[in-house]
PDB file of C-alpha atoms in Angstrom:
ATOM      1  CA  UNK S   1    -187.193 -53.065   7.557  1.00 51.00           C
ATOM      2  CA  UNK S   2    -190.579 -51.542   8.226  1.00 58.00           C
ATOM      3  CA  UNK S   3    -192.132 -49.308   5.603  1.00 66.00           C
ATOM      4  CA  UNK S   4    -193.283 -45.897   6.681  1.00 61.00           C
ATOM      5  CA  UNK S   5    -196.049 -44.225   4.741  1.00 63.00           C
ATOM      6  CA  UNK S   6    -195.738 -40.470   4.492  1.00 62.00           C
ATOM      7  CA  UNK S   7    -198.751 -38.475   3.338  1.00 66.00           C
ATOM      8  CA  UNK S   8    -198.217 -36.694   0.039  1.00 63.00           C
ATOM      9  CA  UNK S   9    -199.010 -33.322   1.615  1.00 63.00           C
ATOM     10  CA  UNK S  10    -196.016 -33.690   3.890  1.00 63.00           C
ATOM     11  CA  UNK S  11    -193.766 -34.775   1.004  1.00 59.00           C
ATOM     12  CA  UNK S  12    -194.676 -31.633  -0.913  1.00 63.00           C
ATOM     13  CA  UNK S  13    -193.626 -29.579   2.074  1.00 61.00           C
ATOM     14  CA  UNK S  14    -190.125 -31.091   2.273  1.00 60.00           C
ATOM     15  CA  UNK S  15    -189.271 -31.753  -1.402  1.00 59.00           C
ATOM     16  CA  UNK S  16    -188.846 -28.935  -3.899  1.00 57.00           C
ATOM     17  CA  UNK S  17    -191.277 -28.764  -6.749  1.00 55.00           C
ATOM     18  CA  UNK S  18    -189.566 -29.643 -10.039  1.00 48.00           C
ATOM     19  CA  UNK S  19    -191.496 -26.953 -11.859  1.00 48.00           C
ATOM     20  CA  UNK S  20    -189.903 -24.309  -9.620  1.00 52.00           C
ATOM     21  CA  UNK S  21    -186.453 -25.412 -10.808  1.00 53.00           C
ATOM     22  CA  UNK S  22    -187.355 -24.838 -14.465  1.00 53.00           C
ATOM     23  CA  UNK S  23    -187.765 -28.489 -15.378  1.00 53.00           C
ATOM     24  CA  UNK S  24    -190.813 -29.936 -16.937  1.00 58.00           C
ATOM     25  CA  UNK S  25    -191.766 -33.436 -15.966  1.00 58.00           C
ATOM     26  CA  UNK S  26    -192.148 -35.866 -18.841  1.00 53.00           C
ATOM     27  CA  UNK S  27    -194.917 -38.304 -18.205  1.00 56.00           C
ATOM     28  CA  UNK S  28    -193.548 -41.841 -17.921  1.00 58.00           C
ATOM     29  CA  UNK S  29    -195.957 -43.082 -20.562  1.00 57.00           C
ATOM     30  CA  UNK S  30    -194.420 -41.018 -23.400  1.00 65.00           C
ATOM     31  CA  UNK S  31    -191.106 -42.408 -24.735  1.00 71.00           C
ATOM     32  CA  UNK S  32    -188.380 -39.912 -25.718  1.00 73.00           C
ATOM     33  CA  UNK S  33    -188.303 -38.849 -29.347  1.00 84.00           C
ATOM     34  CA  UNK S  34    -185.692 -40.495 -31.622  1.00 86.00           C
ATOM     35  CA  UNK S  35    -184.267 -37.102 -32.609  1.00 88.00           C
ATOM     36  CA  UNK S  36    -183.733 -36.244 -28.932  1.00 88.00           C
ATOM     37  CA  UNK S  37    -181.931 -39.541 -28.384  1.00 89.00           C
ATOM     38  CA  UNK S  38    -179.708 -38.941 -31.436  1.00 91.00           C
ATOM     39  CA  UNK S  39    -178.894 -35.402 -30.283  1.00 91.00           C
ATOM     40  CA  UNK S  40    -177.991 -36.672 -26.819  1.00 92.00           C
ATOM     41  CA  UNK S  41    -175.797 -39.425 -28.270  1.00 93.00           C
ATOM     42  CA  UNK S  42    -173.996 -36.882 -30.482  1.00 94.00           C
ATOM     43  CA  UNK S  43    -173.481 -34.607 -27.502  1.00 95.00           C
ATOM     44  CA  UNK S  44    -172.180 -37.533 -25.447  1.00 94.00           C
ATOM     45  CA  UNK S  45    -169.712 -38.580 -28.145  1.00 94.00           C
ATOM     46  CA  UNK S  46    -168.425 -34.984 -28.425  1.00 96.00           C
ATOM     47  CA  UNK S  47    -167.990 -34.830 -24.663  1.00 95.00           C
ATOM     48  CA  UNK S  48    -166.129 -38.149 -24.679  1.00 96.00           C
ATOM     49  CA  UNK S  49    -163.804 -36.880 -27.428  1.00 96.00           C
ATOM     50  CA  UNK S  50    -163.130 -33.733 -25.417  1.00 96.00           C
ATOM     51  CA  UNK S  51    -162.289 -35.823 -22.353  1.00 96.00           C
ATOM     52  CA  UNK S  52    -159.916 -37.998 -24.393  1.00 97.00           C
ATOM     53  CA  UNK S  53    -158.223 -34.897 -25.832  1.00 97.00           C
ATOM     54  CA  UNK S  54    -157.893 -33.345 -22.370  1.00 97.00           C
ATOM     55  CA  UNK S  55    -156.381 -36.566 -20.981  1.00 97.00           C
ATOM     56  CA  UNK S  56    -153.901 -36.680 -23.880  1.00 97.00           C
ATOM     57  CA  UNK S  57    -152.848 -33.084 -23.159  1.00 97.00           C
ATOM     58  CA  UNK S  58    -152.456 -33.890 -19.465  1.00 97.00           C
ATOM     59  CA  UNK S  59    -150.300 -36.932 -20.292  1.00 97.00           C
ATOM     60  CA  UNK S  60    -148.141 -34.852 -22.642  1.00 97.00           C
ATOM     61  CA  UNK S  61    -147.687 -32.175 -19.969  1.00 97.00           C
ATOM     62  CA  UNK S  62    -146.725 -34.811 -17.403  1.00 97.00           C
ATOM     63  CA  UNK S  63    -144.127 -36.266 -19.788  1.00 97.00           C
ATOM     64  CA  UNK S  64    -142.739 -32.793 -20.523  1.00 97.00           C
ATOM     65  CA  UNK S  65    -142.464 -31.995 -16.818  1.00 97.00           C
ATOM     66  CA  UNK S  66    -140.691 -35.294 -16.125  1.00 96.00           C
ATOM     67  CA  UNK S  67    -138.270 -34.635 -18.994  1.00 97.00           C
ATOM     68  CA  UNK S  68    -137.519 -31.115 -17.792  1.00 96.00           C
ATOM     69  CA  UNK S  69    -136.920 -32.342 -14.234  1.00 96.00           C
ATOM     70  CA  UNK S  70    -134.504 -34.999 -15.484  1.00 96.00           C
ATOM     71  CA  UNK S  71    -132.636 -32.400 -17.562  1.00 96.00           C
ATOM     72  CA  UNK S  72    -132.448 -30.056 -14.584  1.00 95.00           C
ATOM     73  CA  UNK S  73    -131.028 -32.812 -12.384  1.00 94.00           C
ATOM     74  CA  UNK S  74    -128.433 -33.722 -15.028  1.00 96.00           C
ATOM     75  CA  UNK S  75    -127.449 -30.072 -15.441  1.00 96.00           C
ATOM     76  CA  UNK S  76    -127.016 -29.703 -11.676  1.00 93.00           C
ATOM     77  CA  UNK S  77    -124.796 -32.780 -11.496  1.00 94.00           C
ATOM     78  CA  UNK S  78    -122.731 -31.567 -14.454  1.00 94.00           C
ATOM     79  CA  UNK S  79    -122.375 -28.109 -12.909  1.00 93.00           C
ATOM     80  CA  UNK S  80    -121.135 -29.622  -9.617  1.00 91.00           C
ATOM     81  CA  UNK S  81    -118.672 -31.822 -11.482  1.00 90.00           C
ATOM     82  CA  UNK S  82    -117.314 -28.912 -13.536  1.00 90.00           C
ATOM     83  CA  UNK S  83    -117.064 -26.708 -10.466  1.00 88.00           C
ATOM     84  CA  UNK S  84    -115.048 -29.425  -8.729  1.00 85.00           C
ATOM     85  CA  UNK S  85    -112.722 -29.657 -11.731  1.00 84.00           C
ATOM     86  CA  UNK S  86    -112.262 -25.896 -12.040  1.00 84.00           C
ATOM     87  CA  UNK S  87    -111.610 -25.280  -8.349  1.00 82.00           C
ATOM     88  CA  UNK S  88    -108.380 -26.663  -7.022  1.00 69.00           C
ATOM     89  CA  UNK S  89    -109.475 -28.791  -4.123  1.00 67.00           C
ATOM     90  CA  UNK S  90    -106.032 -30.133  -3.235  1.00 70.00           C
ATOM     91  CA  UNK S  91    -104.159 -28.883  -0.204  1.00 65.00           C
ATOM     92  CA  UNK S  92    -101.380 -26.448  -1.169  1.00 60.00           C
ATOM     93  CA  UNK S  93     -97.831 -27.800  -0.963  1.00 61.00           C
ATOM     94  CA  UNK S  94     -96.252 -27.157   2.450  1.00 62.00           C
ATOM     95  CA  UNK S  95     -93.504 -24.833   1.191  1.00 61.00           C
ATOM     96  CA  UNK S  96     -96.042 -22.442  -0.353  1.00 61.00           C
ATOM     97  CA  UNK S  97     -97.549 -21.648   3.038  1.00 65.00           C
ATOM     98  CA  UNK S  98     -94.676 -19.239   3.729  1.00 65.00           C
ATOM     99  CA  UNK S  99     -94.360 -15.853   2.086  1.00 69.00           C
ATOM    100  CA  UNK S 100     -92.233 -15.576  -1.018  1.00 67.00           C
ATOM    101  CA  UNK S 101     -89.305 -13.739   0.650  1.00 67.00           C
ATOM    102  CA  UNK S 102     -88.975 -16.402   3.365  1.00 68.00           C
ATOM    103  CA  UNK S 103     -88.883 -19.170   0.792  1.00 65.00           C
ATOM    104  CA  UNK S 104     -86.320 -17.236  -1.204  1.00 65.00           C
ATOM    105  CA  UNK S 105     -83.939 -16.611   1.739  1.00 68.00           C
ATOM    106  CA  UNK S 106     -84.190 -19.930   3.532  1.00 60.00           C
TER     107      UNK S 106
END
């Protein structure tokens, strides 16, 4: 691939200046301070703990939802079974199709 050289004046025109965004550039020759590194590591470990706690809560919620769905399905099946038991689903005997007085006089 061929390299294209772009003049720095043109780069400034198309890239935003980092100072405008509120950042200060750290010269590459100065290494970060040890206290800054420690503070960043502490912040990172706190963020990781928060992520782990959030994932644990999400897992617990998912388990609770699955349990509640299973209970709801079982309750629905039990309700259908009890409804079938309580309702007489047999065909009535043939002699009960006639009114009482006809059965009595025939």
